[in-house]
PDB file of C-alpha atoms in Angstrom:
ATOM      1  CA  MET A 545      -0.136   0.254  -0.088  1.00 89.00           C
ATOM      2  CA  ARG A 546       0.673   3.685  -0.799  1.00 97.00           C
ATOM      3  CA  VAL A 547       0.084   7.022   0.936  1.00 98.00           C
ATOM      4  CA  ALA A 548      -0.026  10.720  -1.433  1.00 98.00           C
ATOM      5  CA  ILE A 549      -1.170  14.058  -0.051  1.00 98.00           C
ATOM      6  CA  VAL A 550      -3.508  16.127  -3.069  1.00 98.00           C
ATOM      7  CA  THR A 551      -3.385  18.980  -2.592  1.00 98.00           C
ATOM      8  CA  GLY A 552      -6.740  21.524  -4.553  1.00 98.00           C
ATOM      9  CA  ALA A 553      -8.452  17.829  -3.673  1.00 98.00           C
ATOM     10  CA  ALA A 554     -12.272  18.941  -3.287  1.00 97.00           C
ATOM     11  CA  ARG A 555     -12.821  18.878  -7.029  1.00 96.00           C
ATOM     12  CA  GLY A 556     -11.648  19.772 -10.499  1.00 96.00           C
ATOM     13  CA  ILE A 557      -8.261  17.521 -11.407  1.00 97.00           C
ATOM     14  CA  GLY A 558      -7.210  17.148  -7.747  1.00 98.00           C
ATOM     15  CA  ALA A 559     -10.621  15.518  -7.018  1.00 97.00           C
ATOM     16  CA  ALA A 560     -10.115  12.817 -10.018  1.00 98.00           C
ATOM     17  CA  THR A 561      -6.708  11.914  -8.870  1.00 98.00           C
ATOM     18  CA  VAL A 562      -7.306  11.780  -4.863  1.00 98.00           C
ATOM     19  CA  ASP A 563     -10.160   8.936  -7.206  1.00 98.00           C
ATOM     20  CA  ALA A 564      -7.371   7.671  -9.217  1.00 98.00           C
ATOM     21  CA  LEU A 565      -5.295   6.928  -6.856  1.00 98.00           C
ATOM     22  CA  VAL A 566      -7.625   4.858  -4.974  1.00 98.00           C
ATOM     23  CA  ASN A 567      -8.318   2.789  -7.842  1.00 98.00           C
ATOM     24  CA  ASP A 568      -4.610   2.571  -7.755  1.00 97.00           C
ATOM     25  CA  ASN A 569      -4.387   0.866  -4.126  1.00 97.00           C
ATOM     26  CA  TYR A 570      -2.819   3.913  -2.408  1.00 98.00           C
ATOM     27  CA  HIS A 571      -4.762   5.861   0.565  1.00 98.00           C
ATOM     28  CA  VAL A 572      -4.402   9.049   0.359  1.00 98.00           C
ATOM     29  CA  VAL A 573      -4.754  12.277   2.402  1.00 98.00           C
ATOM     30  CA  ALA A 574      -7.092  15.238   0.783  1.00 98.00           C
ATOM     31  CA  VAL A 575      -6.230  18.364   0.884  1.00 98.00           C
ATOM     32  CA  ASP A 576      -7.707  21.148   0.217  1.00 98.00           C
ATOM     33  CA  LEU A 577      -8.374  24.481   1.347  1.00 98.00           C
ATOM     34  CA  CYS A 578     -12.426  24.212   1.654  1.00 97.00           C
ATOM     35  CA  ARG A 579     -13.118  28.310   1.816  1.00 97.00           C
ATOM     36  CA  ASP A 580     -12.910  31.585  -0.906  1.00 95.00           C
ATOM     37  CA  ILE A 581     -10.185  34.184  -1.576  1.00 95.00           C
ATOM     38  CA  PRO A 582     -10.341  37.316  -1.497  1.00 92.00           C
ATOM     39  CA  ASP A 583      -9.101  38.571  -5.346  1.00 93.00           C
ATOM     40  CA  VAL A 584      -9.502  35.440  -7.015  1.00 92.00           C
ATOM     41  CA  PRO A 585     -12.690  35.513  -9.307  1.00 91.00           C
ATOM     42  CA  TYR A 586     -14.663  32.887  -8.645  1.00 89.00           C
ATOM     43  CA  ALA A 587     -16.112  30.971  -5.961  1.00 91.00           C
ATOM     44  CA  LEU A 588     -13.771  28.090  -4.401  1.00 93.00           C
ATOM     45  CA  ALA A 589     -14.402  24.338  -3.624  1.00 95.00           C
ATOM     46  CA  THR A 590     -16.426  23.708  -0.267  1.00 96.00           C
ATOM     47  CA  ARG A 591     -16.136  21.744   2.608  1.00 98.00           C
ATOM     48  CA  ALA A 592     -18.881  20.057   1.368  1.00 98.00           C
ATOM     49  CA  ASP A 593     -16.727  19.294  -1.980  1.00 96.00           C
ATOM     50  CA  LEU A 594     -14.504  17.966   0.768  1.00 98.00           C
ATOM     51  CA  ASP A 595     -15.772  16.054   2.421  1.00 98.00           C
ATOM     52  CA  ALA A 596     -17.770  13.869  -0.672  1.00 98.00           C
ATOM     53  CA  VAL A 597     -14.654  12.846  -2.098  1.00 98.00           C
ATOM     54  CA  VAL A 598     -13.498  11.493   1.206  1.00 98.00           C
ATOM     55  CA  ALA A 599     -16.968   9.231   1.546  1.00 98.00           C
ATOM     56  CA  ARG A 600     -16.995   7.806  -1.652  1.00 96.00           C
ATOM     57  CA  HIS A 601     -14.118   6.585  -0.584  1.00 97.00           C
ATOM     58  CA  GLY A 602     -13.882   5.594   3.191  1.00 92.00           C
ATOM     59  CA  ASP A 603     -11.289   4.611   4.898  1.00 96.00           C
ATOM     60  CA  SER A 604      -8.960   4.666   1.929  1.00 98.00           C
ATOM     61  CA  VAL A 605      -8.968   8.893   2.418  1.00 98.00           C
ATOM     62  CA  LEU A 606      -8.486  10.767   4.970  1.00 98.00           C
ATOM     63  CA  GLY A 607      -9.761  14.934   4.763  1.00 98.00           C
ATOM     64  CA  LEU A 608      -7.636  17.408   6.012  1.00 98.00           C
ATOM     65  CA  VAL A 609      -8.677  21.291   5.585  1.00 98.00           C
ATOM     66  CA  GLY A 610      -5.471  23.421   5.497  1.00 98.00           C
ATOM     67  CA  ASP A 611      -3.667  25.905   3.056  1.00 98.00           C
ATOM     68  CA  ALA A 612      -0.790  24.836   0.412  1.00 98.00           C
ATOM     69  CA  ARG A 613       0.351  28.573   1.016  1.00 98.00           C
ATOM     70  CA  SER A 614       0.793  27.654   4.659  1.00 98.00           C
ATOM     71  CA  ALA A 615       3.900  25.868   5.715  1.00 98.00           C
ATOM     72  CA  PRO A 616       2.483  24.546   9.268  1.00 98.00           C
ATOM     73  CA  ASP A 617      -0.673  23.130   7.421  1.00 98.00           C
ATOM     74  CA  MET A 618       1.622  21.138   4.787  1.00 98.00           C
ATOM     75  CA  ALA A 619       4.045  19.895   7.421  1.00 98.00           C
ATOM     76  CA  LEU A 620       0.295  18.544   9.214  1.00 98.00           C
ATOM     77  CA  ALA A 621      -0.126  17.071   6.018  1.00 98.00           C
ATOM     78  CA  VAL A 622       2.707  15.378   5.859  1.00 98.00           C
ATOM     79  CA  GLU A 623       2.537  14.523   9.964  1.00 98.00           C
ATOM     80  CA  THR A 624      -0.622  13.639   9.433  1.00 98.00           C
ATOM     81  CA  ALA A 625       0.474  10.966   6.572  1.00 98.00           C
ATOM     82  CA  THR A 626       2.558   9.330   8.095  1.00 98.00           C
ATOM     83  CA  ARG A 627       1.315   9.100  11.213  1.00 98.00           C
ATOM     84  CA  HIS A 628      -2.443   7.733  10.245  1.00 97.00           C
ATOM     85  CA  PHE A 629      -1.384   5.992   7.672  1.00 98.00           C
ATOM     86  CA  GLY A 630       2.524   4.556   8.561  1.00 97.00           C
ATOM     87  CA  ARG A 631       4.330   6.572   5.277  1.00 97.00           C
ATOM     88  CA  LEU A 632       4.464   8.401   2.566  1.00 98.00           C
ATOM     89  CA  ASP A 633       5.395   7.455  -0.770  1.00 98.00           C
ATOM     90  CA  ALA A 634       3.838  10.420  -2.645  1.00 98.00           C
ATOM     91  CA  VAL A 635       2.710  14.548  -3.130  1.00 98.00           C
ATOM     92  CA  VAL A 636       0.757  16.765  -5.904  1.00 98.00           C
ATOM     93  CA  ALA A 637       0.686  19.651  -5.888  1.00 98.00           C
ATOM     94  CA  GLY A 638      -3.086  20.346  -7.167  1.00 98.00           C
ATOM     95  CA  ALA A 639      -3.870  23.445  -6.001  1.00 98.00           C
ATOM     96  CA  GLY A 640      -4.146  26.439  -8.440  1.00 95.00           C
ATOM     97  CA  VAL A 641      -6.258  29.582  -9.620  1.00 94.00           C
ATOM     98  CA  VAL A 642      -6.895  31.772 -11.940  1.00 91.00           C
ATOM     99  CA  GLY A 643      -7.250  36.024 -11.815  1.00 88.00           C
ATOM    100  CA  GLU A 644      -8.243  38.429 -12.929  1.00 84.00           C
ATOM    101  CA  GLY A 645      -8.586  38.606 -17.122  1.00 86.00           C
ATOM    102  CA  ALA A 646      -6.628  42.137 -18.051  1.00 89.00           C
ATOM    103  CA  PRO A 647      -3.467  43.602 -19.356  1.00 92.00           C
ATOM    104  CA  LEU A 648      -0.891  42.301 -16.724  1.00 93.00           C
ATOM    105  CA  TRP A 649      -0.424  46.604 -16.031  1.00 96.00           C
ATOM    106  CA  ARG A 650      -4.454  46.589 -14.680  1.00 95.00           C
ATOM    107  CA  VAL A 651      -3.619  43.312 -12.805  1.00 93.00           C
ATOM    108  CA  SER A 652      -3.943  44.172  -8.877  1.00 95.00           C
ATOM    109  CA  ASP A 653      -1.344  43.028  -6.269  1.00 96.00           C
ATOM    110  CA  GLY A 654      -3.927  41.518  -5.031  1.00 96.00           C
ATOM    111  CA  SER A 655      -4.598  39.415  -7.835  1.00 95.00           C
ATOM    112  CA  TRP A 656      -1.111  38.917  -8.565  1.00 96.00           C
ATOM    113  CA  ASP A 657      -0.410  38.228  -4.899  1.00 97.00           C
ATOM    114  CA  ALA A 658      -3.492  35.865  -5.008  1.00 96.00           C
ATOM    115  CA  VAL A 659      -2.331  33.609  -8.133  1.00 96.00           C
ATOM    116  CA  TRP A 660       1.235  33.124  -7.444  1.00 97.00           C
ATOM    117  CA  SER A 661       0.945  32.039  -3.685  1.00 98.00           C
ATOM    118  CA  VAL A 662      -1.388  29.681  -4.158  1.00 98.00           C
ATOM    119  CA  ASN A 663       0.483  28.301  -7.839  1.00 98.00           C
ATOM    120  CA  VAL A 664       3.479  28.592  -6.510  1.00 98.00           C
ATOM    121  CA  LEU A 665       4.082  29.248  -2.786  1.00 98.00           C
ATOM    122  CA  GLY A 666       1.217  26.356  -3.076  1.00 98.00           C
ATOM    123  CA  THR A 667       3.194  23.889  -4.506  1.00 98.00           C
ATOM    124  CA  ARG A 668       7.005  25.331  -3.040  1.00 98.00           C
ATOM    125  CA  ARG A 669       5.262  24.722   0.793  1.00 98.00           C
ATOM    126  CA  LEU A 670       3.844  21.469   0.198  1.00 98.00           C
ATOM    127  CA  ILE A 671       7.466  19.901  -1.769  1.00 98.00           C
ATOM    128  CA  GLU A 672       9.336  21.360   1.036  1.00 98.00           C
ATOM    129  CA  ALA A 673       7.262  19.572   3.914  1.00 98.00           C
ATOM    130  CA  ALA A 674       7.255  16.591   1.921  1.00 98.00           C
ATOM    131  CA  ALA A 675      11.307  15.958   1.192  1.00 98.00           C
ATOM    132  CA  PRO A 676      13.572  15.120   3.856  1.00 98.00           C
ATOM    133  CA  THR A 677      10.384  12.415   4.492  1.00 98.00           C
ATOM    134  CA  LEU A 678      10.344  11.161   0.777  1.00 98.00           C
ATOM    135  CA  ILE A 679      14.627  11.315   0.596  1.00 98.00           C
ATOM    136  CA  ALA A 680      14.380   9.432   3.970  1.00 97.00           C
ATOM    137  CA  ASN A 681      12.229   6.442   2.797  1.00 97.00           C
ATOM    138  CA  GLY A 682      15.575   5.433   1.261  1.00 93.00           C
ATOM    139  CA  PRO A 683      16.361   5.534  -3.122  1.00 87.00           C
ATOM    140  CA  LEU A 684      14.540   2.310  -3.432  1.00 89.00           C
ATOM    141  CA  ALA A 685      10.981   3.365  -2.073  1.00 93.00           C
ATOM    142  CA  HIS A 686       9.811   5.359  -5.510  1.00 94.00           C
ATOM    143  CA  GLY A 687       8.984   8.580  -4.143  1.00 97.00           C
ATOM    144  CA  ARG A 688       7.486  10.731  -6.317  1.00 98.00           C
ATOM    145  CA  ILE A 689       6.330  14.495  -6.416  1.00 98.00           C
ATOM    146  CA  VAL A 690       4.102  16.208  -9.028  1.00 98.00           C
ATOM    147  CA  ALA A 691       3.285  19.727  -9.632  1.00 98.00           C
ATOM    148  CA  VAL A 692      -0.444  20.233 -12.126  1.00 98.00           C
ATOM    149  CA  ALA A 693       0.800  23.624 -13.810  1.00 97.00           C
ATOM    150  CA  SER A 694      -0.726  24.191 -17.378  1.00 94.00           C
ATOM    151  CA  ALA A 695      -0.545  24.712 -21.119  1.00 89.00           C
ATOM    152  CA  ALA A 696      -0.257  28.587 -20.027  1.00 83.00           C
ATOM    153  CA  GLY A 697       3.400  27.539 -18.910  1.00 91.00           C
ATOM    154  CA  SER A 698       4.394  27.038 -21.983  1.00 91.00           C
ATOM    155  CA  LEU A 699       2.428  29.440 -23.771  1.00 90.00           C
ATOM    156  CA  GLY A 700       1.528  32.964 -23.714  1.00 89.00           C
ATOM    157  CA  LEU A 701      -2.377  33.639 -22.850  1.00 85.00           C
ATOM    158  CA  ARG A 702      -4.057  37.068 -23.920  1.00 87.00           C
ATOM    159  CA  HIS A 703      -4.935  38.950 -20.784  1.00 88.00           C
ATOM    160  CA  LEU A 704      -3.837  35.831 -18.477  1.00 89.00           C
ATOM    161  CA  ALA A 705      -0.132  36.919 -18.296  1.00 94.00           C
ATOM    162  CA  ALA A 706      -0.633  36.150 -14.122  1.00 95.00           C
ATOM    163  CA  TYR A 707      -1.268  32.928 -14.596  1.00 94.00           C
ATOM    164  CA  SER A 708       0.865  32.479 -17.181  1.00 95.00           C
ATOM    165  CA  ALA A 709       4.233  33.566 -15.094  1.00 97.00           C
ATOM    166  CA  ALA A 710       3.119  31.370 -12.104  1.00 97.00           C
ATOM    167  CA  LYS A 711       2.462  28.520 -14.383  1.00 97.00           C
ATOM    168  CA  HIS A 712       5.823  29.061 -15.844  1.00 98.00           C
ATOM    169  CA  ALA A 713       7.710  28.879 -12.168  1.00 98.00           C
ATOM    170  CA  VAL A 714       5.843  25.907 -11.121  1.00 98.00           C
ATOM    171  CA  VAL A 715       7.419  24.164 -13.915  1.00 98.00           C
ATOM    172  CA  GLY A 716      11.597  25.941 -13.760  1.00 98.00           C
ATOM    173  CA  LEU A 717      10.785  25.081  -9.315  1.00 98.00           C
ATOM    174  CA  THR A 718       9.850  21.388 -10.273  1.00 98.00           C
ATOM    175  CA  ARG A 719      12.507  21.333 -12.498  1.00 98.00           C
ATOM    176  CA  GLY A 720      14.955  22.060 -10.488  1.00 98.00           C
ATOM    177  CA  VAL A 721      13.841  19.880  -7.439  1.00 98.00           C
ATOM    178  CA  ALA A 722      14.109  17.339  -9.599  1.00 98.00           C
ATOM    179  CA  MET A 723      18.053  17.850  -9.958  1.00 98.00           C
ATOM    180  CA  ASP A 724      17.921  18.272  -6.174  1.00 98.00           C
ATOM    181  CA  LEU A 725      16.139  15.558  -5.570  1.00 98.00           C
ATOM    182  CA  ALA A 726      18.130  12.977  -8.141  1.00 97.00           C
ATOM    183  CA  GLU A 727      20.845  11.885  -5.996  1.00 96.00           C
ATOM    184  CA  TYR A 728      18.266   9.810  -3.240  1.00 97.00           C
ATOM    185  CA  GLY A 729      16.149   8.064  -5.651  1.00 96.00           C
ATOM    186  CA  VAL A 730      12.536  10.780  -5.488  1.00 98.00           C
ATOM    187  CA  CYS A 731      11.320  12.208  -9.443  1.00 98.00           C
ATOM    188  CA  ALA A 732       9.293  15.322  -9.597  1.00 98.00           C
ATOM    189  CA  ASN A 733       7.447  15.925 -12.617  1.00 98.00           C
ATOM    190  CA  VAL A 734       5.694  17.936 -13.619  1.00 98.00           C
ATOM    191  CA  VAL A 735       2.474  17.797 -15.984  1.00 98.00           C
ATOM    192  CA  SER A 736       0.886  20.654 -17.727  1.00 96.00           C
ATOM    193  CA  PRO A 737      -2.875  20.013 -18.881  1.00 96.00           C
ATOM    194  CA  GLY A 738      -4.058  21.685 -22.092  1.00 88.00           C
ATOM    195  CA  SER A 739      -8.345  22.764 -21.514  1.00 85.00           C
ATOM    196  CA  THR A 740      -9.962  20.711 -18.675  1.00 87.00           C
ATOM    197  CA  ARG A 741     -13.629  20.427 -17.842  1.00 84.00           C
ATOM    198  CA  THR A 742     -12.818  22.383 -14.566  1.00 83.00           C
ATOM    199  CA  ALA A 743     -14.416  26.028 -12.505  1.00 80.00           C
ATOM    200  CA  ILE A 744     -10.477  27.603 -13.682  1.00 79.00           C
ATOM    201  CA  LEU A 745     -11.757  26.286 -17.606  1.00 78.00           C
ATOM    202  CA  GLU A 746     -15.113  28.265 -16.712  1.00 79.00           C
ATOM    203  CA  ALA A 747     -13.674  31.502 -14.755  1.00 74.00           C
ATOM    204  CA  SER A 748     -11.050  31.697 -17.960  1.00 74.00           C
ATOM    205  CA  ALA A 749     -13.703  32.034 -20.677  1.00 73.00           C
ATOM    206  CA  ARG A 750     -15.332  34.809 -18.605  1.00 79.00           C
ATOM    207  CA  VAL A 751     -11.666  35.877 -19.578  1.00 69.00           C
ATOM    208  CA  TYR A 752     -12.476  35.983 -23.207  1.00 74.00           C
ATOM    209  CA  GLY A 753     -17.131  36.848 -22.918  1.00 75.00           C
ATOM    210  CA  LEU A 754     -17.223  33.195 -23.281  1.00 73.00           C
ATOM    211  CA  ASN A 755     -20.814  31.751 -22.492  1.00 75.00           C
ATOM    212  CA  SER A 756     -18.783  28.458 -21.909  1.00 74.00           C
ATOM    213  CA  GLY A 757     -15.727  26.657 -21.206  1.00 75.00           C
ATOM    214  CA  GLU A 758     -16.881  24.576 -24.266  1.00 82.00           C
ATOM    215  CA  SER A 759     -15.890  27.574 -27.013  1.00 74.00           C
ATOM    216  CA  PHE A 760     -12.094  25.995 -25.159  1.00 77.00           C
ATOM    217  CA  ALA A 761     -12.182  22.853 -27.472  1.00 79.00           C
ATOM    218  CA  LEU A 762     -10.960  24.243 -30.112  1.00 82.00           C
ATOM    219  CA  GLN A 763      -7.950  25.533 -28.990  1.00 82.00           C
ATOM    220  CA  GLN A 764      -7.069  21.660 -28.744  1.00 85.00           C
ATOM    221  CA  PRO A 765      -6.002  19.422 -32.148  1.00 92.00           C
ATOM    222  CA  ILE A 766      -8.398  16.494 -31.224  1.00 91.00           C
ATOM    223  CA  GLY A 767     -11.790  18.785 -31.479  1.00 92.00           C
ATOM    224  CA  ARG A 768     -12.853  18.128 -27.077  1.00 92.00           C
ATOM    225  CA  LEU A 769     -12.266  19.270 -23.946  1.00 91.00           C
ATOM    226  CA  ILE A 770      -9.631  17.259 -21.253  1.00 91.00           C
ATOM    227  CA  ASP A 771     -11.603  14.974 -19.222  1.00 95.00           C
ATOM    228  CA  PRO A 772     -10.093  15.013 -15.115  1.00 96.00           C
ATOM    229  CA  THR A 773      -9.765  12.032 -15.175  1.00 97.00           C
ATOM    230  CA  GLU A 774      -7.437  11.976 -17.791  1.00 97.00           C
ATOM    231  CA  VAL A 775      -4.959  13.914 -16.160  1.00 98.00           C
ATOM    232  CA  ALA A 776      -5.294  12.240 -12.855  1.00 98.00           C
ATOM    233  CA  ALA A 777      -4.224   8.995 -15.254  1.00 98.00           C
ATOM    234  CA  ALA A 778      -0.845  10.892 -16.451  1.00 98.00           C
ATOM    235  CA  ILE A 779      -0.782  11.328 -13.155  1.00 98.00           C
ATOM    236  CA  VAL A 780      -1.188   8.191 -11.443  1.00 98.00           C
ATOM    237  CA  TRP A 781       1.760   6.611 -13.572  1.00 98.00           C
ATOM    238  CA  LEU A 782       3.912   9.612 -12.429  1.00 98.00           C
ATOM    239  CA  CYS A 783       3.220   8.870  -9.242  1.00 98.00           C
ATOM    240  CA  SER A 784       4.362   4.549  -9.958  1.00 96.00           C
ATOM    241  CA  PRO A 785       7.410   2.908 -10.190  1.00 94.00           C
ATOM    242  CA  ALA A 786       7.048   2.314 -13.041  1.00 96.00           C
ATOM    243  CA  SER A 787       7.629   6.111 -14.182  1.00 97.00           C
ATOM    244  CA  SER A 788      11.275   4.922 -13.147  1.00 96.00           C
ATOM    245  CA  ALA A 789      12.781   7.639 -15.783  1.00 96.00           C
ATOM    246  CA  LEU A 790      11.436  10.626 -15.425  1.00 97.00           C
ATOM    247  CA  THR A 791      12.234  13.567 -13.944  1.00 98.00           C
ATOM    248  CA  GLY A 792      12.468  17.274 -14.640  1.00 98.00           C
ATOM    249  CA  ALA A 793       9.658  15.987 -17.049  1.00 98.00           C
ATOM    250  CA  VAL A 794       6.793  17.907 -18.675  1.00 98.00           C
ATOM    251  CA  VAL A 795       3.860  16.609 -18.998  1.00 98.00           C
ATOM    252  CA  ALA A 796       1.456  17.311 -21.784  1.00 96.00           C
ATOM    253  CA  VAL A 797      -1.894  16.235 -21.374  1.00 96.00           C
ATOM    254  CA  ASP A 798      -3.476  18.700 -23.848  1.00 90.00           C
ATOM    255  CA  GLY A 799      -5.077  17.300 -26.614  1.00 90.00           C
ATOM    256  CA  GLY A 800      -1.920  19.246 -28.895  1.00 92.00           C
ATOM    257  CA  MET A 801      -2.668  22.489 -27.645  1.00 87.00           C
ATOM    258  CA  THR A 802       0.876  23.348 -27.310  1.00 90.00           C
ATOM    259  CA  VAL A 803       1.888  20.749 -30.730  1.00 89.00           C
ATOM    260  CA  HIS A 804       0.673  23.678 -33.099  1.00 70.00           C
TER     261      HIS A 804
END
């Protein structure tokens, strides 16, 4: 039995990742803030959302209300995993938000800070909390770190410069961490989803005056949106021993969006 922590676990890609990990015989500590953040222009997941994820899996999942940006909260997540389930093998930095849609010179400091703190600082906090435990497991334990970035981490998106910059930073951060951890047998990789059916996609649609995120299907050569379960499948594989030759990689689950 392997054990994982997932942040941003109450809905979207995070919730799908919890489901997929459990189906792959993991126990999971599912972490979510469960409240809104000022300067994030849409409603975030709730405690009811997190409870619903936990209820699907019984004793295999433990829900934890916590802030990915908080060092004490991420330390508590690691401590909870090791105390409740006896070990920690993988962490998935899935917490993420998009901010207000505007040219950079019109973006408020509050919006910029919200996007960067959740996406970048949240990734850092989880990694720095988990790394000592993953290292201590030894090189044969197949420790894994997976950060969720975005196609925006390799593209420039109009009116979403803060989000694009933050996701570029997540890629760079994870690649640097991969080099720091390589000698310990811990692999760190990035999954970069394209337009996926999530609350972030619906918020992005409003930036461009679209009625629905479904309009973004036209950006992807496969002609449809990505389902969160498809992203989760890649994350679970990257958490597995089968991915042992990958570290510092960016796996694009984007229907060809960044190819053309």
